[in-house]
XYZ file of C-alpha atoms in Angstrom:
581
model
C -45.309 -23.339 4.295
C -42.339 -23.753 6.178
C -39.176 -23.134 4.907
C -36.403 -25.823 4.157
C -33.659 -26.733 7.033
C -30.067 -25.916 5.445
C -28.582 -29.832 4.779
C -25.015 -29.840 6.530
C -23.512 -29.587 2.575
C -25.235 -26.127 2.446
C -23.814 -25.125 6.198
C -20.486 -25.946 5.927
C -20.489 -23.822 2.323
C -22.014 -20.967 4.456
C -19.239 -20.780 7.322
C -16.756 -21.003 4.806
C -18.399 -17.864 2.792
C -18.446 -15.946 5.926
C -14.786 -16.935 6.969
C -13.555 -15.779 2.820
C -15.948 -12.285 3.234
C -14.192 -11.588 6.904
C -10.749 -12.676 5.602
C -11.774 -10.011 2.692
C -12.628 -7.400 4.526
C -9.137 -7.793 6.953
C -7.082 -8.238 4.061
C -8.986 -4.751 2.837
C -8.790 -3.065 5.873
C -5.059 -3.894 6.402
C -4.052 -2.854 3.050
C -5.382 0.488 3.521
C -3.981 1.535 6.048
C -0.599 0.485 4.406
C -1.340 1.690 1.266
C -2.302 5.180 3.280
C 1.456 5.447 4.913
C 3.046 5.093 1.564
C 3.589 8.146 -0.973
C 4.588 10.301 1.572
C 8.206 11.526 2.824
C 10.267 11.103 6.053
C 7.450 12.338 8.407
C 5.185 9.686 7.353
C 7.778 7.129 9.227
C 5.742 4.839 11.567
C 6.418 2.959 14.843
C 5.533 0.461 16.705
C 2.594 -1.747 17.491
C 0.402 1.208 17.004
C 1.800 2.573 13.811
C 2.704 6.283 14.743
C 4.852 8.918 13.663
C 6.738 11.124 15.622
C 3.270 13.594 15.803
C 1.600 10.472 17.693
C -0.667 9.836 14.447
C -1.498 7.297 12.023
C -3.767 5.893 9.365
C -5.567 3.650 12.110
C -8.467 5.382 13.186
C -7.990 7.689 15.946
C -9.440 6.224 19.255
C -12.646 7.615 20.470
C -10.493 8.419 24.245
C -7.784 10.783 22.652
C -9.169 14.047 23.267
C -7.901 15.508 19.544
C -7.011 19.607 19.902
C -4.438 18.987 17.234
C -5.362 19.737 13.456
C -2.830 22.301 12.830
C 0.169 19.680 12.862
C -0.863 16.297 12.107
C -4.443 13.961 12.551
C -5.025 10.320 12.358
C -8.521 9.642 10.334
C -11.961 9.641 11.973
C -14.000 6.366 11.361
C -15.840 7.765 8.738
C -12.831 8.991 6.958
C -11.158 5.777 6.925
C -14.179 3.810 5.747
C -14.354 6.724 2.676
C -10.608 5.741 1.954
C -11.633 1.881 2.385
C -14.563 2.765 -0.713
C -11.818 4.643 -2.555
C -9.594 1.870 -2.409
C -12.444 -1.010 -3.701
C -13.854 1.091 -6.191
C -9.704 1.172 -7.673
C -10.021 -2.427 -6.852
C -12.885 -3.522 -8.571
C -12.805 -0.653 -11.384
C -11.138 -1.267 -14.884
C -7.864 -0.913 -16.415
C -7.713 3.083 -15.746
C -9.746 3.650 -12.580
C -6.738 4.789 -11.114
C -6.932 7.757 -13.680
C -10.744 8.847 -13.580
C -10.205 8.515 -9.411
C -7.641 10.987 -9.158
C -9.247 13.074 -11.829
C -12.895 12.591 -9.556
C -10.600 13.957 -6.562
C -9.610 16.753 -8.265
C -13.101 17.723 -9.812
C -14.707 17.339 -6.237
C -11.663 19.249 -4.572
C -12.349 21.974 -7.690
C -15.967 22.134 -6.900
C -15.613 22.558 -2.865
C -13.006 25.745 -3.107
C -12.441 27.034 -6.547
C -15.522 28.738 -7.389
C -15.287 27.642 -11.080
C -12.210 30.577 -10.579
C -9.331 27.672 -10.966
C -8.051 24.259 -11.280
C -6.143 21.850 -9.087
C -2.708 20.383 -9.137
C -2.395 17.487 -6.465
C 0.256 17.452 -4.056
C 1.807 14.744 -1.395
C 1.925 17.334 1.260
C 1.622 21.143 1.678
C 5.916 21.752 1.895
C 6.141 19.527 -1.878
C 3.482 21.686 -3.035
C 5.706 24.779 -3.312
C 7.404 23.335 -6.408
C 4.749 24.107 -8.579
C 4.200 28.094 -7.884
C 8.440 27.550 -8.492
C 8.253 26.148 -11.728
C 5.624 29.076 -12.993
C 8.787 31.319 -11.708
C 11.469 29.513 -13.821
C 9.297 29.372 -16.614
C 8.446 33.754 -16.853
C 12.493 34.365 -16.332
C 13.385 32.018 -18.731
C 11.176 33.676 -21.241
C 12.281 37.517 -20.150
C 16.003 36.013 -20.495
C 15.048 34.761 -23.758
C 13.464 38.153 -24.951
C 16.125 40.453 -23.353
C 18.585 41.631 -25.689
C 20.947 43.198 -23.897
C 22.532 40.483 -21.581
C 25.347 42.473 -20.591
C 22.247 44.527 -17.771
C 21.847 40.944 -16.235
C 24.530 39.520 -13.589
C 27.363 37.945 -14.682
C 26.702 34.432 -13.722
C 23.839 35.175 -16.333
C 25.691 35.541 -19.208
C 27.322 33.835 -22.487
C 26.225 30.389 -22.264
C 23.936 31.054 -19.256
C 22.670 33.868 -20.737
C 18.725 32.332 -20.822
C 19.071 31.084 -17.624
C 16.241 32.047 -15.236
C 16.823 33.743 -11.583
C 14.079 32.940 -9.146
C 14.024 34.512 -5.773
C 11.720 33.089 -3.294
C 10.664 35.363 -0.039
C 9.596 33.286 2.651
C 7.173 35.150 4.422
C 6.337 34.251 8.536
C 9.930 32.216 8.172
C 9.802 29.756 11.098
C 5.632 29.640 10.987
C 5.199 28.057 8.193
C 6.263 24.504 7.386
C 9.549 23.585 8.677
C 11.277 22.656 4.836
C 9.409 25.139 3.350
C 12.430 27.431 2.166
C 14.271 24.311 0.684
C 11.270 23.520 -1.042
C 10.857 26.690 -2.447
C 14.362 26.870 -4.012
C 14.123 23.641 -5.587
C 15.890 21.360 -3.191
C 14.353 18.555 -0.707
C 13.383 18.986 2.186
C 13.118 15.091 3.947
C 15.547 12.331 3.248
C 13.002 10.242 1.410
C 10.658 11.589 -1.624
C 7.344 10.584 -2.243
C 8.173 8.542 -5.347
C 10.705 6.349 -6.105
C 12.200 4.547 -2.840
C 15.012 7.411 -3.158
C 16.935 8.406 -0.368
C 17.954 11.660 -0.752
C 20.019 14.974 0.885
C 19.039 17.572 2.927
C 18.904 20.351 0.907
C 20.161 18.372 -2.257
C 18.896 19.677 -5.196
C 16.217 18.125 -7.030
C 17.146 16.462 -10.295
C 17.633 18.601 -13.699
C 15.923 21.819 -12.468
C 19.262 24.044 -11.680
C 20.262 23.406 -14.627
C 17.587 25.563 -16.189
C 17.402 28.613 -13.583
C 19.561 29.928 -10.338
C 16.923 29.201 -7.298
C 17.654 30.721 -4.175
C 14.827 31.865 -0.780
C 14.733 35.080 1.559
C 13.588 34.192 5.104
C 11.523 36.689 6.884
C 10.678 36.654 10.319
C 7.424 37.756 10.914
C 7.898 38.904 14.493
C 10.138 41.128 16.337
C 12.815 39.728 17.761
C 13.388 42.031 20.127
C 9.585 42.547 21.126
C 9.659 40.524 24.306
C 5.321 40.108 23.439
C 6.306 38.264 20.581
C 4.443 40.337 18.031
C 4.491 40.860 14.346
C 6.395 43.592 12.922
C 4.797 46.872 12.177
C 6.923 47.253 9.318
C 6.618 43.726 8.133
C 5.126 44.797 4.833
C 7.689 47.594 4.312
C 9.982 44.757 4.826
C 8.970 42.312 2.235
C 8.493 45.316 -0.316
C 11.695 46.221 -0.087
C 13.367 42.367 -0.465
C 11.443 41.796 -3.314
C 12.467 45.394 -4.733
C 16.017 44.953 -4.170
C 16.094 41.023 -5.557
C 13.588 42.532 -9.108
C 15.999 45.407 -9.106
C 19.239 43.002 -9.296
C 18.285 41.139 -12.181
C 16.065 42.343 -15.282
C 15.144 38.745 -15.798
C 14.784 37.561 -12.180
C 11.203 36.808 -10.722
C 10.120 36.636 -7.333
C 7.697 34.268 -5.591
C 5.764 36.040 -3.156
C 3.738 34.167 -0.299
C 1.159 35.910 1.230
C 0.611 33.657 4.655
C -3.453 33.161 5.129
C -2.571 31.691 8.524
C 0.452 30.867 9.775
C 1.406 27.991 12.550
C 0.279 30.514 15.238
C -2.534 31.844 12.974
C -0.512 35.113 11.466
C -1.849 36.765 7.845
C 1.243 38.063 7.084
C 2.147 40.148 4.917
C -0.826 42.086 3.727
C -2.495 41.334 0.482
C -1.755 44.912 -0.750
C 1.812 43.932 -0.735
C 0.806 41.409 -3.437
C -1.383 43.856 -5.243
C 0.970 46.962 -5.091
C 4.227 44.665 -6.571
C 2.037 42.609 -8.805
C 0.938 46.355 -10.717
C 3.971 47.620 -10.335
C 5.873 44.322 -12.109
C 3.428 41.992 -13.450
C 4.640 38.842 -14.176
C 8.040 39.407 -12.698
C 5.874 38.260 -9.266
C 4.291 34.784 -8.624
C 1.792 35.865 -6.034
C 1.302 32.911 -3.570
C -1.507 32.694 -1.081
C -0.444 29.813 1.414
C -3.626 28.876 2.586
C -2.030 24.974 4.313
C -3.962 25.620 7.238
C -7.232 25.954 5.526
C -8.697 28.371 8.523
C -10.132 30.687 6.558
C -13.985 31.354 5.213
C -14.412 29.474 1.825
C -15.268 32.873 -0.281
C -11.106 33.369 0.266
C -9.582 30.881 -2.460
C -12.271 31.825 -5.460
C -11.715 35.530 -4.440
C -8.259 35.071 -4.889
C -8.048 33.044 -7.702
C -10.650 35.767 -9.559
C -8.340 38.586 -8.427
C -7.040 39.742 -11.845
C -4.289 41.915 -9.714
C -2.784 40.097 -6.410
C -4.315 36.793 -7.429
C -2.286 33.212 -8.495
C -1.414 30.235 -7.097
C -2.748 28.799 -3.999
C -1.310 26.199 -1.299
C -4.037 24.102 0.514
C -4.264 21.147 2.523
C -6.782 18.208 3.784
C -4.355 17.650 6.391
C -4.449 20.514 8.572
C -8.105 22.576 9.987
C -10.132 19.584 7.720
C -7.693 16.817 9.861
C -7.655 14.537 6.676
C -4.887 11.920 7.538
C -1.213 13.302 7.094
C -0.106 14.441 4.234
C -2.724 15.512 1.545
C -2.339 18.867 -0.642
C -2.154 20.898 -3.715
C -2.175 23.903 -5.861
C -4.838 25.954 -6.779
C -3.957 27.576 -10.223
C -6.067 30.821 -11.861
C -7.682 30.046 -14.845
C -5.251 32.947 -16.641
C -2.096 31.186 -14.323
C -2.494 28.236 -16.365
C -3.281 29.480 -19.850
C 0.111 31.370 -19.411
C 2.681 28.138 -17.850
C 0.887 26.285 -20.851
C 2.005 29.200 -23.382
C 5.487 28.969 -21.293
C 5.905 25.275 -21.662
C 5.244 25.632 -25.218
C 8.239 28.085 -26.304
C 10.724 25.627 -24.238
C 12.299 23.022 -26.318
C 11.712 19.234 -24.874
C 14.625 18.951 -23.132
C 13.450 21.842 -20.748
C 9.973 20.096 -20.342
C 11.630 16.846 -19.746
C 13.974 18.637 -17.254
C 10.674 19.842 -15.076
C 9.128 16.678 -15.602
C 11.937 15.034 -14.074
C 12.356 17.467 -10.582
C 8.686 17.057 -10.856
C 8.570 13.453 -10.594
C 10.437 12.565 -6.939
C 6.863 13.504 -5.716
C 3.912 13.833 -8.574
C 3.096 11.420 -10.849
C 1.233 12.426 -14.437
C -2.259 11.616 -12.599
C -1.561 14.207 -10.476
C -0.922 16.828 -13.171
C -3.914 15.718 -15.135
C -5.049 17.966 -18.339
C -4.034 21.021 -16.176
C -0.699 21.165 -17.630
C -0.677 19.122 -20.867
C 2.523 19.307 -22.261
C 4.059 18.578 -18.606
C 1.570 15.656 -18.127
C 2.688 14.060 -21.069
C 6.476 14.179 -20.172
C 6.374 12.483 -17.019
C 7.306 8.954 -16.776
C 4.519 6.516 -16.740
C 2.882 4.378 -14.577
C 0.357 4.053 -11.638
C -1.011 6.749 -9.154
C 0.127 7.685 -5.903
C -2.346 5.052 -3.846
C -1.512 6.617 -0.937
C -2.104 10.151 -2.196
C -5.376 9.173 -3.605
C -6.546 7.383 -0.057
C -5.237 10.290 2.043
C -7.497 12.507 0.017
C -10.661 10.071 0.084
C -10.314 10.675 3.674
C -9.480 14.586 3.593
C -12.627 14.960 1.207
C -14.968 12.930 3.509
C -14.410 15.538 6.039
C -14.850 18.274 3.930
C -17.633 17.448 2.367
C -19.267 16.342 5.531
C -18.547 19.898 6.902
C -19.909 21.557 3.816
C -23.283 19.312 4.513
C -23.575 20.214 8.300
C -23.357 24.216 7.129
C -25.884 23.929 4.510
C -28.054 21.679 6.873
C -27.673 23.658 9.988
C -28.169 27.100 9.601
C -25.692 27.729 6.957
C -22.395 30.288 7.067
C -23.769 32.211 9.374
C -24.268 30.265 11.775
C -21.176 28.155 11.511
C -19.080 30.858 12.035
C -21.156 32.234 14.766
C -20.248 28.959 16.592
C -16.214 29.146 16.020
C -16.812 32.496 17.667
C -18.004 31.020 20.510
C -15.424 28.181 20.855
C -12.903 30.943 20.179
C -14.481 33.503 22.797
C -14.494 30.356 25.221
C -11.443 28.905 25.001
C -9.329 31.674 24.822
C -11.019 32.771 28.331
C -10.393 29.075 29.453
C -6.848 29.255 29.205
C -6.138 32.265 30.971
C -7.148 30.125 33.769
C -4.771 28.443 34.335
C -2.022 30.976 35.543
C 0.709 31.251 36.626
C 1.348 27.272 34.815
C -0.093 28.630 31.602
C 0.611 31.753 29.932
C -2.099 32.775 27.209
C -0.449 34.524 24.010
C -3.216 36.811 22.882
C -3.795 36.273 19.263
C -4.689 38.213 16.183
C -7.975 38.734 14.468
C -8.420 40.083 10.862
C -12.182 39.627 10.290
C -13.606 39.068 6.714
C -12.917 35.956 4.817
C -9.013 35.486 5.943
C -10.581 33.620 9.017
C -13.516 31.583 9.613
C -15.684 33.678 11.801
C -13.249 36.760 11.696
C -11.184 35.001 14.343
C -8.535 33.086 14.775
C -9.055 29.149 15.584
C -5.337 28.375 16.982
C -5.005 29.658 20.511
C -1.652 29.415 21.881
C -0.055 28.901 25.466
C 3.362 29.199 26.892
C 4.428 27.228 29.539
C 6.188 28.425 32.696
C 9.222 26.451 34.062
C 8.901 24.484 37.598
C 12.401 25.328 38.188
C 15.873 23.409 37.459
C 16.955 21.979 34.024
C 18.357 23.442 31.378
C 15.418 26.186 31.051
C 16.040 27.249 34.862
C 17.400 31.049 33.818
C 14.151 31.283 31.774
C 10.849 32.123 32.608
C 9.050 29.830 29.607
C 9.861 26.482 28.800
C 12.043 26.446 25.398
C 10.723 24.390 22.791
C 12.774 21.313 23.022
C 11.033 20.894 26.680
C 7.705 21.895 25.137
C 8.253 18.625 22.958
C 8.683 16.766 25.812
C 5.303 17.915 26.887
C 3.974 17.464 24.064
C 4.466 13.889 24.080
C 2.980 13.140 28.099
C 0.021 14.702 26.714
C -0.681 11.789 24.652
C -0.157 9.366 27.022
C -2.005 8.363 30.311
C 0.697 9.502 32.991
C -1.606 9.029 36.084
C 0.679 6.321 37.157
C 3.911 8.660 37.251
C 2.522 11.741 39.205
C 4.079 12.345 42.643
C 2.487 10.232 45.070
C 1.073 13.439 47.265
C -1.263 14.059 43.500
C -4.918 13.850 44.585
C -7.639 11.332 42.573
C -8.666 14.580 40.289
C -5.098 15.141 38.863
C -4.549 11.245 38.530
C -8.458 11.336 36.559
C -6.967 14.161 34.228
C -2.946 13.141 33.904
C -5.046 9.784 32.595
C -6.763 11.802 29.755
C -5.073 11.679 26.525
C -4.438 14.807 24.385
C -3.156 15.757 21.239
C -2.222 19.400 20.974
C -0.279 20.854 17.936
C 3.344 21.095 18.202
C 5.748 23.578 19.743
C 6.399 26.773 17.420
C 9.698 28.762 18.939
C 8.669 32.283 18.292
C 9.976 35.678 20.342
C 9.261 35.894 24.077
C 9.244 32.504 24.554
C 7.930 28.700 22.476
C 4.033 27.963 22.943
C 1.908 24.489 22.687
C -0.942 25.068 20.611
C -4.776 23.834 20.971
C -7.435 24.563 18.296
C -10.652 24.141 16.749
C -10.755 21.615 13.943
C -12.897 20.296 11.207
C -14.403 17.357 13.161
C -14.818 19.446 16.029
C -17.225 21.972 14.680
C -19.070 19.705 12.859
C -19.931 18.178 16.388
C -20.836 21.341 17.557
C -22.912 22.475 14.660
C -24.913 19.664 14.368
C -25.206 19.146 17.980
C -23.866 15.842 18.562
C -22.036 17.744 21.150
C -22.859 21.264 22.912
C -20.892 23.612 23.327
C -20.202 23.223 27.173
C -19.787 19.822 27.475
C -16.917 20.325 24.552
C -15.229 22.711 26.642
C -15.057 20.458 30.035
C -12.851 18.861 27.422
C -11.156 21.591 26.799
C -10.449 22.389 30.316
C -9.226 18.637 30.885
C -6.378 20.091 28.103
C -5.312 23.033 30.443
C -5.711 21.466 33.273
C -3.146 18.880 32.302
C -0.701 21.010 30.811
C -0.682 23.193 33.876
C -0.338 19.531 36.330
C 2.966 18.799 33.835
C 3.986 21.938 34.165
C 4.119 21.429 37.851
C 5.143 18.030 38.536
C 7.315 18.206 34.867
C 10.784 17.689 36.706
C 9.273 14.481 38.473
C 7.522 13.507 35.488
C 10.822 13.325 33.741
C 12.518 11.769 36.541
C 11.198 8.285 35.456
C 11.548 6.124 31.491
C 8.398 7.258 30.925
């Protein structure tokens, strides 16, 4: 029997259903993205038509022509990572009064389940740098109880007693100062480090202090350089651990009630592990609880079996700094903090034996850039104190869209050979590209890097390889061999951008086919001997490679497009800049 021809009643009610569904899905798809760029501070400013920041990313979808080398400063979201944050944000849509709540708390179970190891739970962060408040509050919280115990205040400083007399003293040591996130040391001594927060709509200080928390303990950081500054190679320090032994010594030995927050550096900007974990074990037996031992693990470069391992470590182990934002290329910013089981049993005994006003206090430095969502039934009495109200959307989206690459990762390993052979494959990217950009001398100078095997990198190697680039003669660099790193940013931005039109006019059709290629490398890091551009393996990448939706040597053809056009801007760089480019 044939079926019915639609009357022009039932057409015209069909066209308009399919205009309201596309108008839906715009509206949805808009919203997104402009939820995504919210929650965030000053480096989550966008421009333009495009919607950039000042890394050249977004919360669009990054375009299938920009060749993407850059996961170790900042990513715009794959498709499939957008579309996860598009589900994240309907299901929030369509759910009931508190979906907002049991989503955050379903991000933080799956986050759990993917790195903890049953060894920890999760404290969600804005960005990696915001993060470091929370390792700084366990600080304030053990020297506040040791100044409450001691009873002899007359050994402590005196700024630290009479009426100050249970004031805490926190000393943070900034290990691989300068390779690690650029307002990581205000951070860590309780001040910002952007002139906008997270939360709020404040605009805030450099460096100003966040709300309430001074008032309760003297906060103050210990830079230390990682490399020799006199080593014209660049390298690390063979005394480096020494080094931070004896800071933290001389800033326990100072104070009977001060603490010190250690970081051990799983990976810095240029891929250090710095200083050793026996630093952390040796001061952690030798003072306990006087040391908050931090494993920054932002970059996320390492073999899973690292976080549990540290969580579980009943010596060196506590708190650990991770991002979806960096190796995993989730959308800029997504983070948190990893707390041991034992980590959080103690803060909850701590928050306990304060009085309210000291909770409220936290509660309030905490709240330019968590809300009580983000806390969840980790730290109860903290929770409870913060003001109320919605999530962090943006958070919440960022991390849809971290977790979708995670978890896609984590399905390609188990799928295609496992561990093994996942890490057999970085090796060979590694191997490959490191040999690629020795190439490309004199332009490019390759900075050999350091490997330290076992679980502190995936595949025992390290996945950032870094170049310097040599000057062309004149400017402002001309009495140096390398290009500083304020020209390096320069570079960094022609990479991004099809330049074939604004080569000299002698340039043959193969450097106009690769100036026309666009890049994203990671950002300058200044570092002794000379800045270098960075280009590394990320997330997206070896999933590609493991599953074999690409092979290995068409990947690197890519990768040699990268060198190739650094080296043609290091040539033609003073012509390049000649023009408003």
């Amino acid at each position: 029997m044939l079926s019915r021809a639609a009357t022009p009643a039932e057409l015209r009610v069909e066209r308009l259903d399919a205009v309201v569904r596309g108008l839906e899905s715009q509206i949805i798809d808009e919203s997104v993205v402009c939820l995504m760029e919210k929650g965030s501070d000053d480096r989550s400013t966008f421009f333009g038509k495009a919607r950039l920041n000042k890394y050249f990313t977004g919360m669009h979808a990054r375009e299938a022509d920009l060749l993407h080398r850059g996961t170790c400063t900042s990513s715009s979201p794959t498709p499939g990572a957008l579309e996860a944050s598009r589900e994240m944000l309907t299901r929030m849509w369509d759910g009931e009064e508190h979906a907002d709540v049991e989503l955050v708390d379903e991000v933080r179970a799956r986050v759990e389940k993917l790195f903890c190891g049953g060894a920890g739970r999760m404290i969600l962060h804005p960005s990696g740098t915001d993060a470091e408040t929370m390792p700084l509050l366990q600080a304030v919280l053990e020297s506040r109880a040791l100044a409450r115990e001691s009873s002899d205040e007359t050994s402590r400083p005196e700024a630290f007693r009479g009426e100050h007399a249970t004031r805490g003293n926190v000393v943070s040591l900034v290990a691989c100062a300068g390779e690690v996130g650029s307002g990581t040391t205000e951070a860590s001594m309780g001040r910002f480090f952007s002139r906008s927060c997270p939360l709020g709509g404040n605009r805030v200080e450099m460096g100003q202090e966040l709300p309430a928390l001074h008032d309760l303990a003297e906060m103050r950081a210990v830079e230390l350089v990682a490399r020799g500054a006199d080593d014209p190679t660049g390298a690390a320090r063979d005394d480096y651990d020494a080094f931070v032994i004896d800071e933290a010594r001389k800033a326990l030995a100072a104070d009977p009630c001060a603490v010190v927050v250690l970081h051990t550096v799983a990976g810095s900007k240029t891929g250090l592990r710095l200083p050793s974990p026996d630093v952390a074990s040796l001061l952690r037996a030798e003072y306990g609880d006087r040391v908050v031992s931090v494993l920054d693990a932002c970059q996320m470069r390492h073999n899973p079996t690292l976080v549990p391992r540290w969580l579980a470590d009943p010596v060196a182990g506590g708190p650990v700094l991770m991002t979806s934002s960096k190796f995993f290329g989730g959308p800029s910013f997504g983070s948190g903090v990893f707390f041991p089981h034992a980590s959080i049993e103690r803060m909850n005994e701590l928050l306990e034996a304060e009085p309210p006003a000291t909770v409220a206090a936290m509660a309030e430095a905490c709240a330019s850039y968590l809300t009580h969502h983000d806390i969840g039934d980790v730290l109860p009495k903290l929770h409870d104190a913060m003001p109320p109200g919605f999530c962090n959307v943006g958070v919440l989206l960022r991390w849809a869209a971290g977790l979708h690459e995670m978890e896609t990762l984590e399905a390609a390993t188990a799928m295609h050979g496992g561990m093994e052979n996942t890490e057999a494959t970085v090796r060979s990217w590694v191997t490959a590209t490191r040999s690629l950009a020795t190439e490309f001398e004199p332009h490019l100078e390759y900075v050999p890097a350091v490997d330290y095997g076992g679980d502190w990198q995936l595949g025992g190697v390290n996945t950032i390889v870094s170049v310097r680039i040599r000057n062309s003669g004149g400017g402002s660099d001309s009495g140096s061999e390398y290009m500083s790193t304020a020209k390096l940013k320069k570079v960094y931005a022609l990479m991004t951008a099809d330049i074939s039109e604004f080569l000299a006019p002698e340039s043959t059709m193969a450097e106009r086919r690769v100036a026309s290629q666009r890049c994203l490398t990671g950002q300058p890091v200044d570092i002794p001997g000379g800045s270098v551009l960075r280009t590394v393996l990320g997330a997206a990448q070896l999933k590609d490679l493991v599953t074999g939706k690409q092979d290995l040597p068409t990947m690197l053809e890519d990768d040699r497009v990268l060198f190739a056009k650094l080296a043609l801007i290091a040539r033609q760089y003073d012509h390049l800049l000649s023009h408003s480019l």
